[in-house]
Amino acid sequence: MNLQVQNQERLLVVVPAFNEECSVASVVASVREHTGYDVVVIDDGSRDATAERARAAGAHVVSLPYNLGIGGAVQTGFLYASEHGYDYMAQVDGDGQHDPAELIKLVAALRADPALDMAYGSRFLTDEHGYPAPLARRTGIRAFAFALRIALGRPVTDPTSGFRLCNRRAIELFARDYPHDYPEVEALMMLHACGMRFTEVPVRMHLRREGRSSITRLRSAYYMLKVSLALLAGMLRTRPEPAPTSTVHRS
Amino acid sequence: MHTRVQIASIVVAVVILAGVFELVRRRRLGERYALLWMGAGVVLLVLAAWQHLLYTIAHAVGIYYPPNAFFVIAFGFALLLLLHFSIATSRLADETRILAQKVALLEARLRDQQAAGATGADQLDPEISEVSVEHPADRVAAG
């Protein structure tokens, strides 16, 4: 179970949370119970007791002074991982949607293939754990999956999944530049543009236990338009080079 | 008739120029934003005063009533200024985001160090005290 000590690799689990006082403690407890990795909760300007509950559950807490949105919060996690020299960084959402027990699968995927820079959990790769997403959500996800398939030239089944594990190279890239509002789809484009490799791993996901999704019906149109524009712009933009993994500096 | 339009146009341009200059003098408006306004004021003043140039432009783009060309060009400047502000607010949002992230990370580290001190550890974690607070996105924002 304790893979961390065994391989002398340090893994950080980042839990972005905005007003998740009902679920954040159980997410932190679950991560600690199943993995033993370090946990940092990025409290994205919550007005409730998210920070206190997370701290009481044994997590480090980074409290943003105001709400940055999921992109800014997760980037704070990348900055934390980069500053403290972690080898891997996993993202597990604070709403209880992701199952920390499934982290082992992501870790195993990156371990199995050293050429991979990121692995993320897809809820659509397996039939046995049917994820009952609402029809509108599934349609949107399919649309992005289709666009990404064209842009990347390879199949992507769950582009909006936030259940991700990044290696050092991807951490450095995203600490420097990470998309703002709805970052998951764009982040895949960035990896592709930087010549980094990623893979999908079948995982089980829950429906949200507490609170409401940040994507309300009113925001769905904005979400679709914003990500579409970002995809189009991303295809026509040169991204900053990822930090070199070795000490050899390419200039 | 044309003379009255010309006088009104000159007055508008002069008011823009004088107003912007006064705001800069009182330090209410930064020079980098003032320059675009001043540029707009100067161009409008030249077009208002030099009727022949305005007529030439109007004729070239097919505007029958030359003073309309003046307002079209003024509208163009208004759009340019609005775009300029959108760019400026995007940059400011990026900069405040970077500040918020830095403040939050520093605050978390301070809390860790205080906790380490409270439990009697007289030496700080050497790794943590060496960590640089430089934000990798600084270069992006500065550029």
Tab-separated table of C-alpha atoms in Angstrom:
chain	number	residue	atom	x	y	z
A	1	MET	CA	0.000	0.000	0.000
A	2	ASN	CA	2.750	2.433	0.855
A	3	LEU	CA	4.252	2.851	-2.589
A	4	GLN	CA	5.808	6.183	-1.677
A	5	VAL	CA	8.415	4.982	0.792
A	6	GLN	CA	9.185	1.953	-1.307
A	7	ASN	CA	10.347	3.943	-4.320
A	8	GLN	CA	11.626	7.111	-2.646
A	9	GLU	CA	9.215	9.087	-4.788
A	10	ARG	CA	7.132	11.860	-3.365
A	11	LEU	CA	3.540	12.189	-4.424
A	12	LEU	CA	1.218	15.063	-3.607
A	13	VAL	CA	-2.549	14.869	-3.775
A	14	VAL	CA	-4.131	18.248	-4.511
A	15	VAL	CA	-7.771	18.704	-3.572
A	16	PRO	CA	-9.301	21.895	-4.999
A	17	ALA	CA	-12.325	22.871	-2.906
A	18	PHE	CA	-14.748	25.784	-3.072
A	19	ASN	CA	-17.401	25.781	-0.341
A	20	GLU	CA	-17.148	21.998	0.174
A	21	GLU	CA	-17.305	21.880	3.974
A	22	CYS	CA	-19.660	18.880	3.846
A	23	SER	CA	-17.419	16.646	1.767
A	24	VAL	CA	-13.822	17.878	1.984
A	25	ALA	CA	-13.019	16.122	5.257
A	26	SER	CA	-14.159	12.729	3.995
A	27	VAL	CA	-12.193	13.196	0.756
A	28	VAL	CA	-9.027	14.010	2.726
A	29	ALA	CA	-9.625	11.102	5.098
A	30	SER	CA	-10.209	8.763	2.171
A	31	VAL	CA	-6.978	9.825	0.422
A	32	ARG	CA	-5.004	9.307	3.618
A	33	GLU	CA	-6.669	5.982	4.304
A	34	HIS	CA	-6.114	4.555	0.822
A	35	THR	CA	-2.723	5.973	-0.135
A	36	GLY	CA	-0.780	7.665	2.657
A	37	TYR	CA	0.306	10.408	0.260
A	38	ASP	CA	0.670	14.052	1.306
A	39	VAL	CA	-2.564	15.975	0.842
A	40	VAL	CA	-2.930	19.687	0.225
A	41	VAL	CA	-6.376	21.243	-0.013
A	42	ILE	CA	-6.550	24.375	-2.124
A	43	ASP	CA	-9.330	26.355	-0.483
A	44	ASP	CA	-10.484	28.522	-3.382
A	45	GLY	CA	-11.810	31.461	-1.394
A	46	SER	CA	-14.502	29.444	0.373
A	47	ARG	CA	-16.862	31.322	2.678
A	48	ASP	CA	-17.701	28.250	4.759
A	49	ALA	CA	-15.575	26.059	7.026
A	50	THR	CA	-13.792	24.206	4.178
A	51	ALA	CA	-10.297	25.204	5.356
A	52	GLU	CA	-10.927	24.282	9.007
A	53	ARG	CA	-12.521	20.915	8.150
A	54	ALA	CA	-9.656	20.058	5.794
A	55	ARG	CA	-7.036	21.002	8.379
A	56	ALA	CA	-8.810	18.993	11.063
A	57	ALA	CA	-8.819	15.997	8.711
A	58	GLY	CA	-5.039	16.215	8.476
A	59	ALA	CA	-4.445	18.036	5.193
A	60	HIS	CA	-2.176	20.959	4.497
A	61	VAL	CA	-4.342	23.888	3.456
A	62	VAL	CA	-3.532	26.695	1.044
A	63	SER	CA	-6.258	29.324	1.275
A	64	LEU	CA	-6.632	31.636	-1.696
A	65	PRO	CA	-7.698	35.156	-0.693
A	66	TYR	CA	-10.565	35.168	-3.190
A	67	ASN	CA	-12.199	32.725	-5.584
A	68	LEU	CA	-9.932	32.130	-8.594
A	69	GLY	CA	-11.986	29.370	-10.179
A	70	ILE	CA	-10.915	25.770	-10.683
A	71	GLY	CA	-8.040	26.600	-13.059
A	72	GLY	CA	-6.371	29.089	-10.723
A	73	ALA	CA	-6.907	26.789	-7.745
A	74	VAL	CA	-5.411	23.725	-9.429
A	75	GLN	CA	-2.501	25.824	-10.715
A	76	THR	CA	-1.837	26.802	-7.091
A	77	GLY	CA	-1.525	23.071	-6.440
A	78	PHE	CA	0.993	22.739	-9.293
A	79	LEU	CA	2.964	25.662	-7.839
A	80	TYR	CA	2.945	24.005	-4.417
A	81	ALA	CA	4.101	20.695	-5.890
A	82	SER	CA	6.809	22.453	-7.899
A	83	GLU	CA	8.074	24.471	-4.911
A	84	HIS	CA	8.204	21.476	-2.611
A	85	GLY	CA	9.848	19.212	-5.142
A	86	TYR	CA	7.193	16.532	-5.551
A	87	ASP	CA	7.728	13.919	-8.242
A	88	TYR	CA	4.040	13.406	-8.929
A	89	MET	CA	0.914	15.436	-8.375
A	90	ALA	CA	-2.574	14.003	-8.374
A	91	GLN	CA	-5.764	16.032	-8.525
A	92	VAL	CA	-8.778	14.740	-6.606
A	93	ASP	CA	-11.829	17.001	-6.561
A	94	GLY	CA	-13.097	18.152	-3.171
A	95	ASP	CA	-16.726	17.286	-3.894
A	96	GLY	CA	-16.286	13.532	-3.409
A	97	GLN	CA	-16.797	12.739	-7.087
A	98	HIS	CA	-13.423	10.999	-7.420
A	99	ASP	CA	-12.593	7.851	-5.486
A	100	PRO	CA	-9.101	8.166	-3.933
A	101	ALA	CA	-8.841	4.361	-3.863
A	102	GLU	CA	-8.598	4.550	-7.660
A	103	LEU	CA	-5.420	6.667	-7.453
A	104	ILE	CA	-3.408	3.461	-7.336
A	105	LYS	CA	-4.459	2.769	-10.939
A	106	LEU	CA	-3.162	6.152	-12.126
A	107	VAL	CA	0.123	5.680	-10.260
A	108	ALA	CA	0.490	2.203	-11.752
A	109	ALA	CA	-0.129	3.571	-15.262
A	110	LEU	CA	2.636	6.203	-14.972
A	111	ARG	CA	4.999	3.690	-13.376
A	112	ALA	CA	4.389	1.163	-16.133
A	113	ASP	CA	5.385	3.571	-18.917
A	114	PRO	CA	8.089	6.165	-18.101
A	115	ALA	CA	7.369	7.954	-21.392
A	116	LEU	CA	3.999	9.088	-20.027
A	117	ASP	CA	3.713	12.536	-18.442
A	118	MET	CA	0.113	12.307	-17.304
A	119	ALA	CA	-2.564	9.720	-16.655
A	120	TYR	CA	-6.187	10.511	-16.009
A	121	GLY	CA	-9.213	8.549	-15.006
A	122	SER	CA	-11.963	8.008	-17.538
A	123	ARG	CA	-15.421	7.044	-16.380
A	124	PHE	CA	-16.418	5.869	-19.859
A	125	LEU	CA	-13.798	3.204	-20.530
A	126	THR	CA	-15.526	0.569	-18.461
A	127	ASP	CA	-19.015	-0.851	-18.569
A	128	GLU	CA	-19.072	-2.405	-15.150
A	129	HIS	CA	-19.218	0.872	-13.233
A	130	GLY	CA	-21.769	2.782	-15.264
A	131	TYR	CA	-21.470	6.487	-14.550
A	132	PRO	CA	-24.972	7.937	-14.594
A	133	ALA	CA	-24.157	11.393	-15.962
A	134	PRO	CA	-27.059	13.580	-17.088
A	135	LEU	CA	-27.756	13.461	-20.823
A	136	ALA	CA	-26.767	17.108	-21.439
A	137	ARG	CA	-23.458	16.543	-19.663
A	138	ARG	CA	-22.758	13.391	-21.645
A	139	THR	CA	-23.539	15.193	-24.901
A	140	GLY	CA	-21.138	18.020	-24.049
A	141	ILE	CA	-18.398	15.585	-23.078
A	142	ARG	CA	-18.898	13.678	-26.334
A	143	ALA	CA	-18.643	16.912	-28.331
A	144	PHE	CA	-15.311	17.765	-26.730
A	145	ALA	CA	-14.120	14.197	-27.107
A	146	PHE	CA	-14.908	14.443	-30.824
A	147	ALA	CA	-13.129	17.820	-31.183
A	148	LEU	CA	-10.095	16.504	-29.333
A	149	ARG	CA	-10.044	13.396	-31.475
A	150	ILE	CA	-9.694	15.642	-34.518
A	151	ALA	CA	-7.190	17.995	-32.870
A	152	LEU	CA	-5.008	15.306	-31.339
A	153	GLY	CA	-5.544	12.570	-33.892
A	154	ARG	CA	-6.310	9.949	-31.259
A	155	PRO	CA	-9.341	8.852	-29.266
A	156	VAL	CA	-10.122	10.557	-25.967
A	157	THR	CA	-13.145	9.270	-24.077
A	158	ASP	CA	-13.365	11.543	-21.020
A	159	PRO	CA	-11.711	14.911	-21.727
A	160	THR	CA	-13.422	16.742	-18.835
A	161	SER	CA	-12.207	14.354	-16.147
A	162	GLY	CA	-10.326	16.199	-13.404
A	163	PHE	CA	-9.008	12.999	-11.829
A	164	ARG	CA	-5.416	13.303	-12.985
A	165	LEU	CA	-1.857	12.384	-12.130
A	166	CYS	CA	1.046	14.431	-13.504
A	167	ASN	CA	4.769	13.774	-13.430
A	168	ARG	CA	7.451	16.374	-12.773
A	169	ARG	CA	7.567	17.580	-16.381
A	170	ALA	CA	3.820	18.181	-16.523
A	171	ILE	CA	3.889	19.815	-13.064
A	172	GLU	CA	6.491	22.332	-14.235
A	173	LEU	CA	4.532	23.052	-17.412
A	174	PHE	CA	1.242	23.663	-15.591
A	175	ALA	CA	2.859	25.635	-12.762
A	176	ARG	CA	3.979	28.056	-15.445
A	177	ASP	CA	0.845	28.147	-17.556
A	178	TYR	CA	-2.539	26.599	-16.826
A	179	PRO	CA	-5.924	27.391	-18.395
A	180	HIS	CA	-8.274	29.495	-16.290
A	181	ASP	CA	-11.965	28.690	-16.291
A	182	TYR	CA	-12.619	25.106	-17.345
A	183	PRO	CA	-9.094	23.814	-17.668
A	184	GLU	CA	-9.315	20.060	-18.273
A	185	VAL	CA	-9.880	20.011	-22.031
A	186	GLU	CA	-7.369	22.770	-22.713
A	187	ALA	CA	-4.772	21.112	-20.501
A	188	LEU	CA	-4.859	18.060	-22.773
A	189	MET	CA	-4.275	20.357	-25.762
A	190	MET	CA	-1.328	21.958	-23.987
A	191	LEU	CA	0.262	18.597	-23.247
A	192	HIS	CA	-0.173	17.590	-26.863
A	193	ALA	CA	1.255	20.892	-28.116
A	194	CYS	CA	4.294	20.450	-25.861
A	195	GLY	CA	4.925	16.949	-27.132
A	196	MET	CA	3.989	15.347	-23.815
A	197	ARG	CA	2.223	12.027	-23.618
A	198	PHE	CA	-0.818	11.031	-21.626
A	199	THR	CA	-3.095	8.052	-21.267
A	200	GLU	CA	-6.582	7.217	-20.049
A	201	VAL	CA	-7.201	4.754	-17.264
A	202	PRO	CA	-10.643	3.287	-16.568
A	203	VAL	CA	-11.862	4.371	-13.128
A	204	ARG	CA	-15.034	4.425	-11.099
A	205	MET	CA	-16.542	7.802	-10.250
A	206	HIS	CA	-19.384	8.848	-7.998
A	207	LEU	CA	-22.053	11.390	-8.600
A	208	ARG	CA	-21.568	14.423	-6.392
A	209	ARG	CA	-22.475	13.637	-2.804
A	210	GLU	CA	-22.939	17.138	-1.459
A	211	GLY	CA	-23.404	20.594	-2.894
A	212	ARG	CA	-24.012	21.381	-6.515
A	213	SER	CA	-21.847	21.158	-9.586
A	214	SER	CA	-20.105	24.392	-10.497
A	215	ILE	CA	-21.536	23.882	-13.993
A	216	THR	CA	-25.146	25.043	-13.778
A	217	ARG	CA	-27.429	25.014	-16.780
A	218	LEU	CA	-26.957	28.755	-17.217
A	219	ARG	CA	-23.193	28.368	-17.352
A	220	SER	CA	-23.223	25.406	-19.731
A	221	ALA	CA	-23.465	27.606	-22.815
A	222	TYR	CA	-20.592	29.741	-21.601
A	223	TYR	CA	-18.656	26.580	-20.813
A	224	MET	CA	-19.133	25.149	-24.300
A	225	LEU	CA	-18.286	28.422	-26.052
A	226	LYS	CA	-15.292	29.179	-23.867
A	227	VAL	CA	-13.731	25.764	-24.252
A	228	SER	CA	-14.472	25.715	-27.983
A	229	LEU	CA	-12.750	29.065	-28.463
A	230	ALA	CA	-9.861	27.909	-26.300
A	231	LEU	CA	-9.528	24.731	-28.363
A	232	LEU	CA	-9.504	26.674	-31.607
A	233	ALA	CA	-6.999	29.209	-30.284
A	234	GLY	CA	-4.931	26.451	-28.740
A	235	MET	CA	-4.587	24.694	-32.079
A	236	LEU	CA	-3.204	27.876	-33.642
A	237	ARG	CA	-0.858	28.885	-30.835
A	238	THR	CA	2.634	27.872	-29.910
A	239	ARG	CA	2.790	26.996	-26.249
A	240	PRO	CA	5.786	27.591	-23.988
A	241	GLU	CA	8.244	24.736	-23.999
A	242	PRO	CA	8.061	22.388	-21.035
A	243	ALA	CA	10.949	22.584	-18.619
A	244	PRO	CA	13.719	20.223	-19.650
A	245	THR	CA	13.771	17.103	-17.499
A	246	SER	CA	17.549	16.842	-17.424
A	247	THR	CA	20.076	19.486	-16.430
A	248	VAL	CA	20.981	19.975	-20.070
A	249	HIS	CA	19.571	23.321	-21.060
A	250	ARG	CA	18.196	23.616	-24.540
A	251	SER	CA	18.452	27.136	-25.874
B	1	MET	CA	-23.403	74.586	-42.378
B	2	HIS	CA	-20.112	72.810	-42.902
B	3	THR	CA	-18.370	75.491	-40.909
B	4	ARG	CA	-20.557	74.789	-37.872
B	5	VAL	CA	-19.791	71.064	-38.085
B	6	GLN	CA	-16.124	71.910	-38.413
B	7	ILE	CA	-16.208	74.146	-35.355
B	8	ALA	CA	-18.040	71.490	-33.328
B	9	SER	CA	-15.510	68.853	-34.393
B	10	ILE	CA	-12.575	71.054	-33.440
B	11	VAL	CA	-14.174	71.780	-30.052
B	12	VAL	CA	-14.696	68.060	-29.394
B	13	ALA	CA	-11.085	67.236	-30.292
B	14	VAL	CA	-9.696	70.075	-28.199
B	15	VAL	CA	-11.865	69.094	-25.213
B	16	ILE	CA	-10.578	65.496	-25.444
B	17	LEU	CA	-6.963	66.656	-25.628
B	18	ALA	CA	-7.289	69.197	-22.810
B	19	GLY	CA	-9.268	66.828	-20.592
B	20	VAL	CA	-6.795	63.974	-21.016
B	21	PHE	CA	-3.838	66.275	-20.413
B	22	GLU	CA	-5.444	67.636	-17.261
B	23	LEU	CA	-6.046	64.080	-15.953
B	24	VAL	CA	-2.404	63.204	-16.574
B	25	ARG	CA	-1.312	66.426	-14.837
B	26	ARG	CA	-3.343	65.505	-11.753
B	27	ARG	CA	-1.955	61.947	-11.890
B	28	ARG	CA	-5.432	60.499	-12.298
B	29	LEU	CA	-4.547	58.881	-15.643
B	30	GLY	CA	-1.354	56.953	-16.354
B	31	GLU	CA	0.756	58.014	-19.328
B	32	ARG	CA	0.530	54.609	-21.002
B	33	TYR	CA	-3.242	54.897	-21.207
B	34	ALA	CA	-3.183	58.621	-21.937
B	35	LEU	CA	-1.109	58.199	-25.102
B	36	LEU	CA	-3.847	56.372	-27.012
B	37	TRP	CA	-6.376	59.027	-25.964
B	38	MET	CA	-4.008	61.824	-26.971
B	39	GLY	CA	-3.378	60.095	-30.288
B	40	ALA	CA	-7.119	59.950	-30.907
B	41	GLY	CA	-7.486	63.630	-29.967
B	42	VAL	CA	-4.647	64.747	-32.257
B	43	VAL	CA	-5.920	62.764	-35.267
B	44	LEU	CA	-9.465	64.100	-34.775
B	45	LEU	CA	-8.151	67.651	-34.410
B	46	VAL	CA	-6.147	67.378	-37.624
B	47	LEU	CA	-9.145	65.955	-39.514
B	48	ALA	CA	-11.437	68.670	-38.123
B	49	ALA	CA	-9.069	71.496	-38.991
B	50	TRP	CA	-7.819	70.179	-42.343
B	51	GLN	CA	-11.055	69.817	-44.282
B	52	HIS	CA	-9.355	68.824	-47.524
B	53	LEU	CA	-7.832	65.719	-45.926
B	54	LEU	CA	-11.217	64.738	-44.477
B	55	TYR	CA	-12.894	65.200	-47.867
B	56	THR	CA	-10.223	63.097	-49.556
B	57	ILE	CA	-10.690	60.276	-47.036
B	58	ALA	CA	-14.494	60.477	-47.266
B	59	HIS	CA	-14.340	60.355	-51.068
B	60	ALA	CA	-11.894	57.460	-51.039
B	61	VAL	CA	-14.161	55.223	-48.913
B	62	GLY	CA	-17.403	56.406	-50.495
B	63	ILE	CA	-18.887	58.569	-47.724
B	64	TYR	CA	-21.004	61.297	-49.373
B	65	TYR	CA	-21.202	63.651	-46.393
B	66	PRO	CA	-17.581	64.215	-45.256
B	67	PRO	CA	-18.337	65.053	-41.580
B	68	ASN	CA	-19.677	61.498	-41.273
B	69	ALA	CA	-16.156	60.271	-42.033
B	70	PHE	CA	-15.039	62.246	-38.997
B	71	PHE	CA	-17.521	60.405	-36.768
B	72	VAL	CA	-16.680	57.034	-38.307
B	73	ILE	CA	-13.013	57.611	-37.486
B	74	ALA	CA	-13.920	58.793	-33.961
B	75	PHE	CA	-15.993	55.612	-33.513
B	76	GLY	CA	-13.021	53.577	-34.688
B	77	PHE	CA	-10.907	55.136	-31.969
B	78	ALA	CA	-13.597	54.363	-29.376
B	79	LEU	CA	-13.524	50.687	-30.403
B	80	LEU	CA	-9.736	50.694	-30.279
B	81	LEU	CA	-9.788	52.130	-26.751
B	82	LEU	CA	-12.334	49.553	-25.574
B	83	LEU	CA	-10.204	46.718	-26.947
B	84	HIS	CA	-7.202	48.285	-25.246
B	85	PHE	CA	-9.077	48.225	-21.917
B	86	SER	CA	-10.136	44.602	-22.409
B	87	ILE	CA	-6.503	43.681	-22.911
B	88	ALA	CA	-5.526	45.731	-19.857
B	89	THR	CA	-8.151	44.091	-17.617
B	90	SER	CA	-7.103	40.636	-18.833
B	91	ARG	CA	-3.543	41.454	-17.866
B	92	LEU	CA	-4.632	42.853	-14.495
B	93	ALA	CA	-6.676	39.709	-13.812
B	94	ASP	CA	-3.606	37.579	-14.573
B	95	GLU	CA	-1.467	39.714	-12.298
B	96	THR	CA	-3.909	39.631	-9.390
B	97	ARG	CA	-4.267	35.857	-9.825
B	98	ILE	CA	-0.497	35.459	-9.540
B	99	LEU	CA	-0.496	37.700	-6.464
B	100	ALA	CA	-3.327	35.706	-4.862
B	101	GLN	CA	-1.473	32.434	-5.482
B	102	LYS	CA	1.772	33.809	-4.056
B	103	VAL	CA	0.048	35.217	-0.975
B	104	ALA	CA	-1.763	31.925	-0.353
B	105	LEU	CA	1.431	29.857	-0.727
B	106	LEU	CA	3.397	32.219	1.540
B	107	GLU	CA	0.627	32.162	4.132
B	108	ALA	CA	0.577	28.355	4.090
B	109	ARG	CA	4.345	28.222	4.511
B	110	LEU	CA	4.245	30.739	7.363
B	111	ARG	CA	1.616	28.651	9.104
B	112	ASP	CA	3.756	25.527	8.688
B	113	GLN	CA	6.800	27.274	10.108
B	114	GLN	CA	4.840	28.634	13.068
B	115	ALA	CA	3.458	25.173	13.719
B	116	ALA	CA	6.997	23.765	13.548
B	117	GLY	CA	8.148	26.448	15.996
B	118	ALA	CA	5.241	25.824	18.369
B	119	THR	CA	6.050	22.116	18.631
B	120	GLY	CA	9.561	22.956	19.796
B	121	ALA	CA	11.411	22.349	16.553
B	122	ASP	CA	14.145	25.000	16.666
B	123	GLN	CA	15.268	24.282	13.129
B	124	LEU	CA	13.071	24.974	10.181
B	125	ASP	CA	12.727	22.427	7.443
B	126	PRO	CA	15.798	23.320	5.325
B	127	GLU	CA	14.026	22.414	2.134
B	128	ILE	CA	11.151	24.724	2.865
B	129	SER	CA	13.291	27.690	3.893
B	130	GLU	CA	15.286	27.424	0.666
B	131	VAL	CA	12.251	27.401	-1.550
B	132	SER	CA	12.038	30.345	-3.863
B	133	VAL	CA	8.788	32.255	-4.044
B	134	GLU	CA	9.333	33.217	-7.636
B	135	HIS	CA	6.190	32.509	-9.609
B	136	PRO	CA	6.934	30.754	-12.880
B	137	ALA	CA	4.268	32.847	-14.579
B	138	ASP	CA	6.071	36.115	-13.726
B	139	ARG	CA	7.732	36.174	-17.108
B	140	VAL	CA	4.408	35.643	-18.805
B	141	ALA	CA	2.803	38.561	-16.975
B	142	ALA	CA	5.790	40.837	-17.471
B	143	GLY	CA	5.931	40.127	-21.180
